[in-house]
Amino acid sequence: MAKIILNDQIDSDIYYLKIAGKYKGSVGQFYMLRGWNSYHPVLGRPFSIFDLDNKSISFIYKTVGEGSNLLSKLKENDNIELFGPYGRGFPQAKGKVALIGGGMGLASLYFTARELKVQSSIEMVHIYLGFKERAILVDLFEKVSHKLIIDIGGFISQKVNINSYDYIFACGPEDMMKAIVRQKRSEKTKIFISLERRMGCGLGACLSCSCKTREGNKLTCKDGPVFPGEDICFE
Ligand SMILES: Cc1cc2nc3c(=O)[nH]c(=O)nc-3n(C[C@H](O)[C@H](O)[C@H](O)COP(=O)(O)OP(=O)(O)OC[C@H]3O[C@@H](n4cnc5c(N)ncnc54)[C@H](O)[C@@H]3O)c2cc1C
């Protein structure tokens, strides 16, 4: 059990959850969060590490259903269970890097950008964020990037010159990631995407988050959530 430091509503259906304690985790990994005493829902829910330091771990989540709505009721000093870190995150990058987030996909990119920006092998970190109606967390993302590009109501994938970067890390709707992969012309550009398939156990046991790749079916929770963009067979 861990103690909640804050669980702030930062937009109509979006919350910033900060939990006390020292946790492990690398960029692009996720935790399963369970913050309710009832038997139902049985399983925790997967959320990307938004930020991590020696004293706390943070998540940004949107309320969409039962689990996330239960999480939104939690207050400072309430208990929460978290299991993880799980999954394979983003790989080591170098040179020019673009991080592209659509909607809640931004949740896996803040910690990633913060870690990348201080690495000597990184020339620049550009962040592209696409929102439906309103931008959130702009100040935070500005601090961890050399350039922040925001789009509201359009297609963020159309604002990026994919082939001008060495590495692209993306998370968001699958149509956005498909559009990004399709723009790739240059061999030097390496694209990695983080899939957010509906997940059960998070550990590779229930097989519910299976995804189709060029090498056959893989599990988003264990083999991913981050995959080379070209490996995914988009629907
Ligand atoms: C690796 C990973 C990391 C994630 N990171 C974040 C994050 O940082 N922030 C965040 O807000 N969300 C994130 N998600 C999505 C989040 O896990 C789901 O929104 C959450 O599990 C929904 O649980 P619920 O009980 O509230 O909804 P449920 O009651 O289980 O479902 C409500 C509705 O949401 C749909 N739904 C549930 N899970 C998903 C999903 N993964 N993708 C699309 N639709 C879904 C259901 O089909 C249903 O229509 C992540 C998902 C994965 C797999």
JSON list of N, CA and C in Angstrom, two decimals, residues 32-108:
[
{"chain": "A", "resi": 32, "resn": "MET", "atom": "N", "xyz": [0.32, -0.91, -12.87]},
{"chain": "A", "resi": 32, "resn": "MET", "atom": "CA", "xyz": [-1.09, -1.24, -12.70]},
{"chain": "A", "resi": 32, "resn": "MET", "atom": "C", "xyz": [-1.53, -0.59, -11.39]},
{"chain": "A", "resi": 33, "resn": "LEU", "atom": "N", "xyz": [-2.54, 0.26, -11.45]},
{"chain": "A", "resi": 33, "resn": "LEU", "atom": "CA", "xyz": [-3.02, 0.96, -10.26]},
{"chain": "A", "resi": 33, "resn": "LEU", "atom": "C", "xyz": [-4.35, 0.38, -9.80]},
{"chain": "A", "resi": 34, "resn": "ARG", "atom": "N", "xyz": [-4.46, 0.18, -8.48]},
{"chain": "A", "resi": 34, "resn": "ARG", "atom": "CA", "xyz": [-5.72, -0.31, -7.92]},
{"chain": "A", "resi": 34, "resn": "ARG", "atom": "C", "xyz": [-5.98, 0.50, -6.65]},
{"chain": "A", "resi": 35, "resn": "GLY", "atom": "N", "xyz": [-7.01, 1.33, -6.67]},
{"chain": "A", "resi": 35, "resn": "GLY", "atom": "CA", "xyz": [-7.24, 2.24, -5.54]},
{"chain": "A", "resi": 35, "resn": "GLY", "atom": "C", "xyz": [-8.65, 2.11, -4.99]},
{"chain": "A", "resi": 36, "resn": "TRP", "atom": "N", "xyz": [-9.10, 0.89, -4.83]},
{"chain": "A", "resi": 36, "resn": "TRP", "atom": "CA", "xyz": [-10.46, 0.69, -4.29]},
{"chain": "A", "resi": 36, "resn": "TRP", "atom": "C", "xyz": [-10.45, -0.57, -3.41]},
{"chain": "A", "resi": 37, "resn": "ASN", "atom": "N", "xyz": [-11.33, -0.59, -2.39]},
{"chain": "A", "resi": 37, "resn": "ASN", "atom": "CA", "xyz": [-11.38, -1.71, -1.45]},
{"chain": "A", "resi": 37, "resn": "ASN", "atom": "C", "xyz": [-12.33, -2.81, -1.90]},
{"chain": "A", "resi": 38, "resn": "SER", "atom": "N", "xyz": [-13.27, -2.46, -2.79]},
{"chain": "A", "resi": 38, "resn": "SER", "atom": "CA", "xyz": [-14.25, -3.45, -3.24]},
{"chain": "A", "resi": 38, "resn": "SER", "atom": "C", "xyz": [-13.56, -4.54, -4.06]},
{"chain": "A", "resi": 39, "resn": "TYR", "atom": "N", "xyz": [-14.20, -5.70, -4.12]},
{"chain": "A", "resi": 39, "resn": "TYR", "atom": "CA", "xyz": [-13.65, -6.81, -4.91]},
{"chain": "A", "resi": 39, "resn": "TYR", "atom": "C", "xyz": [-13.66, -6.44, -6.40]},
{"chain": "A", "resi": 40, "resn": "HIS", "atom": "N", "xyz": [-14.70, -5.72, -6.77]},
{"chain": "A", "resi": 40, "resn": "HIS", "atom": "CA", "xyz": [-14.89, -5.36, -8.18]},
{"chain": "A", "resi": 40, "resn": "HIS", "atom": "C", "xyz": [-14.50, -3.89, -8.42]},
{"chain": "A", "resi": 41, "resn": "PRO", "atom": "N", "xyz": [-13.82, -3.51, -9.46]},
{"chain": "A", "resi": 41, "resn": "PRO", "atom": "CA", "xyz": [-13.22, -4.36, -10.47]},
{"chain": "A", "resi": 41, "resn": "PRO", "atom": "C", "xyz": [-12.01, -5.13, -9.90]},
{"chain": "A", "resi": 42, "resn": "VAL", "atom": "N", "xyz": [-11.89, -6.37, -10.33]},
{"chain": "A", "resi": 42, "resn": "VAL", "atom": "CA", "xyz": [-10.87, -7.25, -9.75]},
{"chain": "A", "resi": 42, "resn": "VAL", "atom": "C", "xyz": [-9.47, -6.74, -10.06]},
{"chain": "A", "resi": 43, "resn": "LEU", "atom": "N", "xyz": [-9.26, -6.38, -11.30]},
{"chain": "A", "resi": 43, "resn": "LEU", "atom": "CA", "xyz": [-7.90, -6.03, -11.72]},
{"chain": "A", "resi": 43, "resn": "LEU", "atom": "C", "xyz": [-7.64, -4.53, -11.67]},
{"chain": "A", "resi": 44, "resn": "GLY", "atom": "N", "xyz": [-6.36, -4.20, -11.40]},
{"chain": "A", "resi": 44, "resn": "GLY", "atom": "CA", "xyz": [-5.95, -2.81, -11.48]},
{"chain": "A", "resi": 44, "resn": "GLY", "atom": "C", "xyz": [-5.97, -2.36, -12.94]},
{"chain": "A", "resi": 45, "resn": "ARG", "atom": "N", "xyz": [-5.66, -1.11, -13.16]},
{"chain": "A", "resi": 45, "resn": "ARG", "atom": "CA", "xyz": [-5.67, -0.57, -14.52]},
{"chain": "A", "resi": 45, "resn": "ARG", "atom": "C", "xyz": [-4.29, -0.03, -14.89]},
{"chain": "A", "resi": 46, "resn": "PRO", "atom": "N", "xyz": [-3.90, -0.17, -16.16]},
{"chain": "A", "resi": 46, "resn": "PRO", "atom": "CA", "xyz": [-2.54, 0.27, -16.55]},
{"chain": "A", "resi": 46, "resn": "PRO", "atom": "C", "xyz": [-2.44, 1.78, -16.81]},
{"chain": "A", "resi": 47, "resn": "PHE", "atom": "N", "xyz": [-1.42, 2.39, -16.25]},
{"chain": "A", "resi": 47, "resn": "PHE", "atom": "CA", "xyz": [-1.16, 3.82, -16.51]},
{"chain": "A", "resi": 47, "resn": "PHE", "atom": "C", "xyz": [0.34, 4.03, -16.65]},
{"chain": "A", "resi": 48, "resn": "SER", "atom": "N", "xyz": [0.70, 4.84, -17.63]},
{"chain": "A", "resi": 48, "resn": "SER", "atom": "CA", "xyz": [2.12, 5.12, -17.91]},
{"chain": "A", "resi": 48, "resn": "SER", "atom": "C", "xyz": [2.72, 5.96, -16.81]},
{"chain": "A", "resi": 49, "resn": "ILE", "atom": "N", "xyz": [3.99, 5.75, -16.57]},
{"chain": "A", "resi": 49, "resn": "ILE", "atom": "CA", "xyz": [4.70, 6.61, -15.62]},
{"chain": "A", "resi": 49, "resn": "ILE", "atom": "C", "xyz": [4.76, 8.01, -16.23]},
{"chain": "A", "resi": 50, "resn": "PHE", "atom": "N", "xyz": [4.17, 8.98, -15.54]},
{"chain": "A", "resi": 50, "resn": "PHE", "atom": "CA", "xyz": [4.25, 10.35, -16.05]},
{"chain": "A", "resi": 50, "resn": "PHE", "atom": "C", "xyz": [5.54, 11.00, -15.55]},
{"chain": "A", "resi": 51, "resn": "ASP", "atom": "N", "xyz": [5.84, 10.76, -14.28]},
{"chain": "A", "resi": 51, "resn": "ASP", "atom": "CA", "xyz": [7.09, 11.31, -13.73]},
{"chain": "A", "resi": 51, "resn": "ASP", "atom": "C", "xyz": [7.52, 10.49, -12.53]},
{"chain": "A", "resi": 52, "resn": "LEU", "atom": "N", "xyz": [8.79, 10.61, -12.22]},
{"chain": "A", "resi": 52, "resn": "LEU", "atom": "CA", "xyz": [9.38, 9.76, -11.18]},
{"chain": "A", "resi": 52, "resn": "LEU", "atom": "C", "xyz": [10.54, 10.51, -10.56]},
{"chain": "A", "resi": 53, "resn": "ASP", "atom": "N", "xyz": [10.61, 10.53, -9.22]},
{"chain": "A", "resi": 53, "resn": "ASP", "atom": "CA", "xyz": [11.83, 11.02, -8.57]},
{"chain": "A", "resi": 53, "resn": "ASP", "atom": "C", "xyz": [12.09, 10.16, -7.34]},
{"chain": "A", "resi": 54, "resn": "ASN", "atom": "N", "xyz": [12.98, 10.58, -6.48]},
{"chain": "A", "resi": 54, "resn": "ASN", "atom": "CA", "xyz": [13.37, 9.73, -5.33]},
{"chain": "A", "resi": 54, "resn": "ASN", "atom": "C", "xyz": [12.27, 9.57, -4.29]},
{"chain": "A", "resi": 55, "resn": "LYS", "atom": "N", "xyz": [11.29, 10.48, -4.33]},
{"chain": "A", "resi": 55, "resn": "LYS", "atom": "CA", "xyz": [10.28, 10.47, -3.26]},
{"chain": "A", "resi": 55, "resn": "LYS", "atom": "C", "xyz": [8.87, 10.17, -3.75]},
{"chain": "A", "resi": 56, "resn": "SER", "atom": "N", "xyz": [8.68, 10.17, -5.07]},
{"chain": "A", "resi": 56, "resn": "SER", "atom": "CA", "xyz": [7.30, 10.00, -5.56]},
{"chain": "A", "resi": 56, "resn": "SER", "atom": "C", "xyz": [7.25, 9.51, -7.00]},
{"chain": "A", "resi": 57, "resn": "ILE", "atom": "N", "xyz": [6.05, 9.05, -7.35]},
{"chain": "A", "resi": 57, "resn": "ILE", "atom": "CA", "xyz": [5.77, 8.67, -8.75]},
{"chain": "A", "resi": 57, "resn": "ILE", "atom": "C", "xyz": [4.45, 9.33, -9.13]},
{"chain": "A", "resi": 58, "resn": "SER", "atom": "N", "xyz": [4.33, 9.79, -10.37]},
{"chain": "A", "resi": 58, "resn": "SER", "atom": "CA", "xyz": [3.11, 10.50, -10.80]},
{"chain": "A", "resi": 58, "resn": "SER", "atom": "C", "xyz": [2.50, 9.86, -12.05]},
{"chain": "A", "resi": 59, "resn": "PHE", "atom": "N", "xyz": [1.20, 10.04, -12.15]},
{"chain": "A", "resi": 59, "resn": "PHE", "atom": "CA", "xyz": [0.44, 9.55, -13.30]},
{"chain": "A", "resi": 59, "resn": "PHE", "atom": "C", "xyz": [-0.54, 10.63, -13.73]},
{"chain": "A", "resi": 60, "resn": "ILE", "atom": "N", "xyz": [-0.86, 10.66, -15.02]},
{"chain": "A", "resi": 60, "resn": "ILE", "atom": "CA", "xyz": [-1.93, 11.52, -15.52]},
{"chain": "A", "resi": 60, "resn": "ILE", "atom": "C", "xyz": [-2.95, 10.59, -16.12]},
{"chain": "A", "resi": 61, "resn": "TYR", "atom": "N", "xyz": [-4.20, 10.69, -15.68]},
{"chain": "A", "resi": 61, "resn": "TYR", "atom": "CA", "xyz": [-5.18, 9.76, -16.23]},
{"chain": "A", "resi": 61, "resn": "TYR", "atom": "C", "xyz": [-6.50, 10.45, -16.54]},
{"chain": "A", "resi": 62, "resn": "LYS", "atom": "N", "xyz": [-7.18, 9.85, -17.51]},
{"chain": "A", "resi": 62, "resn": "LYS", "atom": "CA", "xyz": [-8.48, 10.34, -17.93]},
{"chain": "A", "resi": 62, "resn": "LYS", "atom": "C", "xyz": [-9.54, 9.39, -17.37]},
{"chain": "A", "resi": 63, "resn": "THR", "atom": "N", "xyz": [-10.65, 9.93, -16.90]},
{"chain": "A", "resi": 63, "resn": "THR", "atom": "CA", "xyz": [-11.72, 9.05, -16.41]},
{"chain": "A", "resi": 63, "resn": "THR", "atom": "C", "xyz": [-12.55, 8.59, -17.61]},
{"chain": "A", "resi": 64, "resn": "VAL", "atom": "N", "xyz": [-12.54, 7.27, -17.82]},
{"chain": "A", "resi": 64, "resn": "VAL", "atom": "CA", "xyz": [-13.31, 6.73, -18.95]},
{"chain": "A", "resi": 64, "resn": "VAL", "atom": "C", "xyz": [-14.32, 5.69, -18.50]},
{"chain": "A", "resi": 65, "resn": "GLY", "atom": "N", "xyz": [-14.06, 5.01, -17.39]},
{"chain": "A", "resi": 65, "resn": "GLY", "atom": "CA", "xyz": [-14.94, 3.93, -16.95]},
{"chain": "A", "resi": 65, "resn": "GLY", "atom": "C", "xyz": [-14.81, 3.70, -15.45]},
{"chain": "A", "resi": 66, "resn": "GLU", "atom": "N", "xyz": [-15.11, 2.47, -15.06]},
{"chain": "A", "resi": 66, "resn": "GLU", "atom": "CA", "xyz": [-15.20, 2.14, -13.63]},
{"chain": "A", "resi": 66, "resn": "GLU", "atom": "C", "xyz": [-13.91, 2.39, -12.85]},
{"chain": "A", "resi": 67, "resn": "GLY", "atom": "N", "xyz": [-12.82, 1.81, -13.31]},
{"chain": "A", "resi": 67, "resn": "GLY", "atom": "CA", "xyz": [-11.56, 1.90, -12.57]},
{"chain": "A", "resi": 67, "resn": "GLY", "atom": "C", "xyz": [-11.06, 3.33, -12.44]},
{"chain": "A", "resi": 68, "resn": "SER", "atom": "N", "xyz": [-11.01, 4.03, -13.56]},
{"chain": "A", "resi": 68, "resn": "SER", "atom": "CA", "xyz": [-10.47, 5.40, -13.53]},
{"chain": "A", "resi": 68, "resn": "SER", "atom": "C", "xyz": [-11.41, 6.33, -12.75]},
{"chain": "A", "resi": 69, "resn": "ASN", "atom": "N", "xyz": [-12.72, 6.06, -12.78]},
{"chain": "A", "resi": 69, "resn": "ASN", "atom": "CA", "xyz": [-13.64, 6.88, -11.98]},
{"chain": "A", "resi": 69, "resn": "ASN", "atom": "C", "xyz": [-13.43, 6.63, -10.49]},
{"chain": "A", "resi": 70, "resn": "LEU", "atom": "N", "xyz": [-13.15, 5.38, -10.12]},
{"chain": "A", "resi": 70, "resn": "LEU", "atom": "CA", "xyz": [-12.86, 5.08, -8.71]},
{"chain": "A", "resi": 70, "resn": "LEU", "atom": "C", "xyz": [-11.57, 5.78, -8.29]},
{"chain": "A", "resi": 71, "resn": "LEU", "atom": "N", "xyz": [-10.59, 5.77, -9.17]},
{"chain": "A", "resi": 71, "resn": "LEU", "atom": "CA", "xyz": [-9.32, 6.45, -8.85]},
{"chain": "A", "resi": 71, "resn": "LEU", "atom": "C", "xyz": [-9.55, 7.95, -8.61]},
{"chain": "A", "resi": 72, "resn": "SER", "atom": "N", "xyz": [-10.45, 8.53, -9.40]},
{"chain": "A", "resi": 72, "resn": "SER", "atom": "CA", "xyz": [-10.66, 9.98, -9.30]},
{"chain": "A", "resi": 72, "resn": "SER", "atom": "C", "xyz": [-11.26, 10.41, -7.96]},
{"chain": "A", "resi": 73, "resn": "LYS", "atom": "N", "xyz": [-11.83, 9.44, -7.22]},
{"chain": "A", "resi": 73, "resn": "LYS", "atom": "CA", "xyz": [-12.44, 9.77, -5.92]},
{"chain": "A", "resi": 73, "resn": "LYS", "atom": "C", "xyz": [-11.40, 9.82, -4.80]},
{"chain": "A", "resi": 74, "resn": "LEU", "atom": "N", "xyz": [-10.20, 9.35, -5.07]},
{"chain": "A", "resi": 74, "resn": "LEU", "atom": "CA", "xyz": [-9.18, 9.26, -4.01]},
{"chain": "A", "resi": 74, "resn": "LEU", "atom": "C", "xyz": [-8.66, 10.64, -3.62]},
{"chain": "A", "resi": 75, "resn": "LYS", "atom": "N", "xyz": [-8.32, 10.75, -2.33]},
{"chain": "A", "resi": 75, "resn": "LYS", "atom": "CA", "xyz": [-7.86, 12.04, -1.77]},
{"chain": "A", "resi": 75, "resn": "LYS", "atom": "C", "xyz": [-6.46, 11.88, -1.19]},
{"chain": "A", "resi": 76, "resn": "GLU", "atom": "N", "xyz": [-5.89, 13.01, -0.83]},
{"chain": "A", "resi": 76, "resn": "GLU", "atom": "CA", "xyz": [-4.59, 13.04, -0.15]},
{"chain": "A", "resi": 76, "resn": "GLU", "atom": "C", "xyz": [-4.63, 12.11, 1.06]},
{"chain": "A", "resi": 77, "resn": "ASN", "atom": "N", "xyz": [-3.55, 11.34, 1.24]},
{"chain": "A", "resi": 77, "resn": "ASN", "atom": "CA", "xyz": [-3.40, 10.39, 2.36]},
{"chain": "A", "resi": 77, "resn": "ASN", "atom": "C", "xyz": [-4.19, 9.09, 2.23]},
{"chain": "A", "resi": 78, "resn": "ASP", "atom": "N", "xyz": [-5.02, 8.95, 1.18]},
{"chain": "A", "resi": 78, "resn": "ASP", "atom": "CA", "xyz": [-5.68, 7.67, 0.94]},
{"chain": "A", "resi": 78, "resn": "ASP", "atom": "C", "xyz": [-4.63, 6.65, 0.48]},
{"chain": "A", "resi": 79, "resn": "ASN", "atom": "N", "xyz": [-5.00, 5.38, 0.65]},
{"chain": "A", "resi": 79, "resn": "ASN", "atom": "CA", "xyz": [-4.09, 4.31, 0.22]},
{"chain": "A", "resi": 79, "resn": "ASN", "atom": "C", "xyz": [-4.38, 3.89, -1.22]},
{"chain": "A", "resi": 80, "resn": "ILE", "atom": "N", "xyz": [-3.30, 3.44, -1.87]},
{"chain": "A", "resi": 80, "resn": "ILE", "atom": "CA", "xyz": [-3.45, 2.91, -3.24]},
{"chain": "A", "resi": 80, "resn": "ILE", "atom": "C", "xyz": [-2.43, 1.79, -3.42]},
{"chain": "A", "resi": 81, "resn": "GLU", "atom": "N", "xyz": [-2.81, 0.80, -4.23]},
{"chain": "A", "resi": 81, "resn": "GLU", "atom": "CA", "xyz": [-1.86, -0.27, -4.54]},
{"chain": "A", "resi": 81, "resn": "GLU", "atom": "C", "xyz": [-1.31, -0.02, -5.94]},
{"chain": "A", "resi": 82, "resn": "LEU", "atom": "N", "xyz": [0.00, -0.22, -6.09]},
{"chain": "A", "resi": 82, "resn": "LEU", "atom": "CA", "xyz": [0.52, -0.14, -7.45]},
{"chain": "A", "resi": 82, "resn": "LEU", "atom": "C", "xyz": [1.51, -1.28, -7.68]},
{"chain": "A", "resi": 83, "resn": "PHE", "atom": "N", "xyz": [1.41, -1.84, -8.87]},
{"chain": "A", "resi": 83, "resn": "PHE", "atom": "CA", "xyz": [2.25, -2.98, -9.23]},
{"chain": "A", "resi": 83, "resn": "PHE", "atom": "C", "xyz": [3.01, -2.63, -10.49]},
{"chain": "A", "resi": 84, "resn": "GLY", "atom": "N", "xyz": [4.29, -2.91, -10.48]},
{"chain": "A", "resi": 84, "resn": "GLY", "atom": "CA", "xyz": [5.09, -2.60, -11.66]},
{"chain": "A", "resi": 84, "resn": "GLY", "atom": "C", "xyz": [6.52, -2.32, -11.25]},
{"chain": "A", "resi": 85, "resn": "PRO", "atom": "N", "xyz": [7.34, -1.72, -12.07]},
{"chain": "A", "resi": 85, "resn": "PRO", "atom": "CA", "xyz": [6.99, -1.28, -13.41]},
{"chain": "A", "resi": 85, "resn": "PRO", "atom": "C", "xyz": [6.91, -2.46, -14.38]},
{"chain": "A", "resi": 86, "resn": "TYR", "atom": "N", "xyz": [6.02, -2.33, -15.35]},
{"chain": "A", "resi": 86, "resn": "TYR", "atom": "CA", "xyz": [5.82, -3.38, -16.34]},
{"chain": "A", "resi": 86, "resn": "TYR", "atom": "C", "xyz": [6.16, -2.88, -17.74]},
{"chain": "A", "resi": 87, "resn": "GLY", "atom": "N", "xyz": [6.43, -3.84, -18.60]},
{"chain": "A", "resi": 87, "resn": "GLY", "atom": "CA", "xyz": [6.56, -3.56, -20.03]},
{"chain": "A", "resi": 87, "resn": "GLY", "atom": "C", "xyz": [7.94, -3.12, -20.45]},
{"chain": "A", "resi": 88, "resn": "ARG", "atom": "N", "xyz": [8.10, -3.12, -21.78]},
{"chain": "A", "resi": 88, "resn": "ARG", "atom": "CA", "xyz": [9.34, -2.61, -22.37]},
{"chain": "A", "resi": 88, "resn": "ARG", "atom": "C", "xyz": [9.07, -1.19, -22.83]},
{"chain": "A", "resi": 89, "resn": "GLY", "atom": "N", "xyz": [9.87, -0.27, -22.34]},
{"chain": "A", "resi": 89, "resn": "GLY", "atom": "CA", "xyz": [9.65, 1.14, -22.66]},
{"chain": "A", "resi": 89, "resn": "GLY", "atom": "C", "xyz": [10.39, 1.59, -23.91]},
{"chain": "A", "resi": 90, "resn": "PHE", "atom": "N", "xyz": [10.63, 2.88, -23.99]},
{"chain": "A", "resi": 90, "resn": "PHE", "atom": "CA", "xyz": [11.33, 3.44, -25.16]},
{"chain": "A", "resi": 90, "resn": "PHE", "atom": "C", "xyz": [12.82, 3.09, -25.08]},
{"chain": "A", "resi": 91, "resn": "PRO", "atom": "N", "xyz": [13.45, 2.84, -26.24]},
{"chain": "A", "resi": 91, "resn": "PRO", "atom": "CA", "xyz": [14.87, 2.49, -26.23]},
{"chain": "A", "resi": 91, "resn": "PRO", "atom": "C", "xyz": [15.77, 3.72, -26.08]},
{"chain": "A", "resi": 92, "resn": "GLN", "atom": "N", "xyz": [17.04, 3.48, -25.99]},
{"chain": "A", "resi": 92, "resn": "GLN", "atom": "CA", "xyz": [18.04, 4.56, -25.98]},
{"chain": "A", "resi": 92, "resn": "GLN", "atom": "C", "xyz": [17.96, 5.30, -27.31]},
{"chain": "A", "resi": 93, "resn": "ALA", "atom": "N", "xyz": [18.03, 6.62, -27.27]},
{"chain": "A", "resi": 93, "resn": "ALA", "atom": "CA", "xyz": [18.00, 7.39, -28.53]},
{"chain": "A", "resi": 93, "resn": "ALA", "atom": "C", "xyz": [19.23, 8.28, -28.61]},
{"chain": "A", "resi": 94, "resn": "LYS", "atom": "N", "xyz": [19.51, 8.79, -29.81]},
{"chain": "A", "resi": 94, "resn": "LYS", "atom": "CA", "xyz": [20.57, 9.79, -29.93]},
{"chain": "A", "resi": 94, "resn": "LYS", "atom": "C", "xyz": [20.23, 10.75, -31.07]},
{"chain": "A", "resi": 95, "resn": "GLY", "atom": "N", "xyz": [20.91, 11.89, -31.10]},
{"chain": "A", "resi": 95, "resn": "GLY", "atom": "CA", "xyz": [20.70, 12.85, -32.18]},
{"chain": "A", "resi": 95, "resn": "GLY", "atom": "C", "xyz": [19.45, 13.69, -31.97]},
{"chain": "A", "resi": 96, "resn": "LYS", "atom": "N", "xyz": [18.67, 13.82, -33.08]},
{"chain": "A", "resi": 96, "resn": "LYS", "atom": "CA", "xyz": [17.46, 14.65, -33.03]},
{"chain": "A", "resi": 96, "resn": "LYS", "atom": "C", "xyz": [16.26, 13.77, -32.73]},
{"chain": "A", "resi": 97, "resn": "VAL", "atom": "N", "xyz": [15.54, 14.12, -31.69]},
{"chain": "A", "resi": 97, "resn": "VAL", "atom": "CA", "xyz": [14.41, 13.28, -31.28]},
{"chain": "A", "resi": 97, "resn": "VAL", "atom": "C", "xyz": [13.11, 14.07, -31.28]},
{"chain": "A", "resi": 98, "resn": "ALA", "atom": "N", "xyz": [12.06, 13.46, -31.81]},
{"chain": "A", "resi": 98, "resn": "ALA", "atom": "CA", "xyz": [10.73, 14.08, -31.72]},
{"chain": "A", "resi": 98, "resn": "ALA", "atom": "C", "xyz": [9.83, 13.15, -30.92]},
{"chain": "A", "resi": 99, "resn": "LEU", "atom": "N", "xyz": [9.13, 13.71, -29.95]},
{"chain": "A", "resi": 99, "resn": "LEU", "atom": "CA", "xyz": [8.14, 12.96, -29.17]},
{"chain": "A", "resi": 99, "resn": "LEU", "atom": "C", "xyz": [6.78, 13.45, -29.61]},
{"chain": "A", "resi": 100, "resn": "ILE", "atom": "N", "xyz": [5.90, 12.53, -29.98]},
{"chain": "A", "resi": 100, "resn": "ILE", "atom": "CA", "xyz": [4.59, 12.93, -30.50]},
{"chain": "A", "resi": 100, "resn": "ILE", "atom": "C", "xyz": [3.49, 12.29, -29.65]},
{"chain": "A", "resi": 101, "resn": "GLY", "atom": "N", "xyz": [2.63, 13.11, -29.09]},
{"chain": "A", "resi": 101, "resn": "GLY", "atom": "CA", "xyz": [1.56, 12.59, -28.24]},
{"chain": "A", "resi": 101, "resn": "GLY", "atom": "C", "xyz": [0.20, 13.05, -28.73]},
{"chain": "A", "resi": 102, "resn": "GLY", "atom": "N", "xyz": [-0.71, 12.10, -28.80]},
{"chain": "A", "resi": 102, "resn": "GLY", "atom": "CA", "xyz": [-2.09, 12.45, -29.15]},
{"chain": "A", "resi": 102, "resn": "GLY", "atom": "C", "xyz": [-2.95, 12.19, -27.93]},
{"chain": "A", "resi": 103, "resn": "GLY", "atom": "N", "xyz": [-3.70, 13.18, -27.48]},
{"chain": "A", "resi": 103, "resn": "GLY", "atom": "CA", "xyz": [-4.58, 13.01, -26.31]},
{"chain": "A", "resi": 103, "resn": "GLY", "atom": "C", "xyz": [-3.80, 12.55, -25.10]},
{"chain": "A", "resi": 104, "resn": "MET", "atom": "N", "xyz": [-4.29, 11.48, -24.42]},
{"chain": "A", "resi": 104, "resn": "MET", "atom": "CA", "xyz": [-3.64, 11.00, -23.20]},
{"chain": "A", "resi": 104, "resn": "MET", "atom": "C", "xyz": [-2.30, 10.33, -23.48]},
{"chain": "A", "resi": 105, "resn": "GLY", "atom": "N", "xyz": [-1.96, 10.17, -24.75]},
{"chain": "A", "resi": 105, "resn": "GLY", "atom": "CA", "xyz": [-0.64, 9.64, -25.11]},
{"chain": "A", "resi": 105, "resn": "GLY", "atom": "C", "xyz": [0.48, 10.48, -24.53]},
{"chain": "A", "resi": 106, "resn": "LEU", "atom": "N", "xyz": [0.17, 11.72, -24.20]},
{"chain": "A", "resi": 106, "resn": "LEU", "atom": "CA", "xyz": [1.20, 12.59, -23.62]},
{"chain": "A", "resi": 106, "resn": "LEU", "atom": "C", "xyz": [1.72, 12.06, -22.30]},
{"chain": "A", "resi": 107, "resn": "ALA", "atom": "N", "xyz": [0.92, 11.20, -21.63]},
{"chain": "A", "resi": 107, "resn": "ALA", "atom": "CA", "xyz": [1.29, 10.73, -20.29]},
{"chain": "A", "resi": 107, "resn": "ALA", "atom": "C", "xyz": [2.62, 9.98, -20.28]},
{"chain": "A", "resi": 108, "resn": "SER", "atom": "N", "xyz": [2.95, 9.31, -21.37]},
{"chain": "A", "resi": 108, "resn": "SER", "atom": "CA", "xyz": [4.21, 8.54, -21.36]},
{"chain": "A", "resi": 108, "resn": "SER", "atom": "C", "xyz": [5.39, 9.37, -21.86]}
]
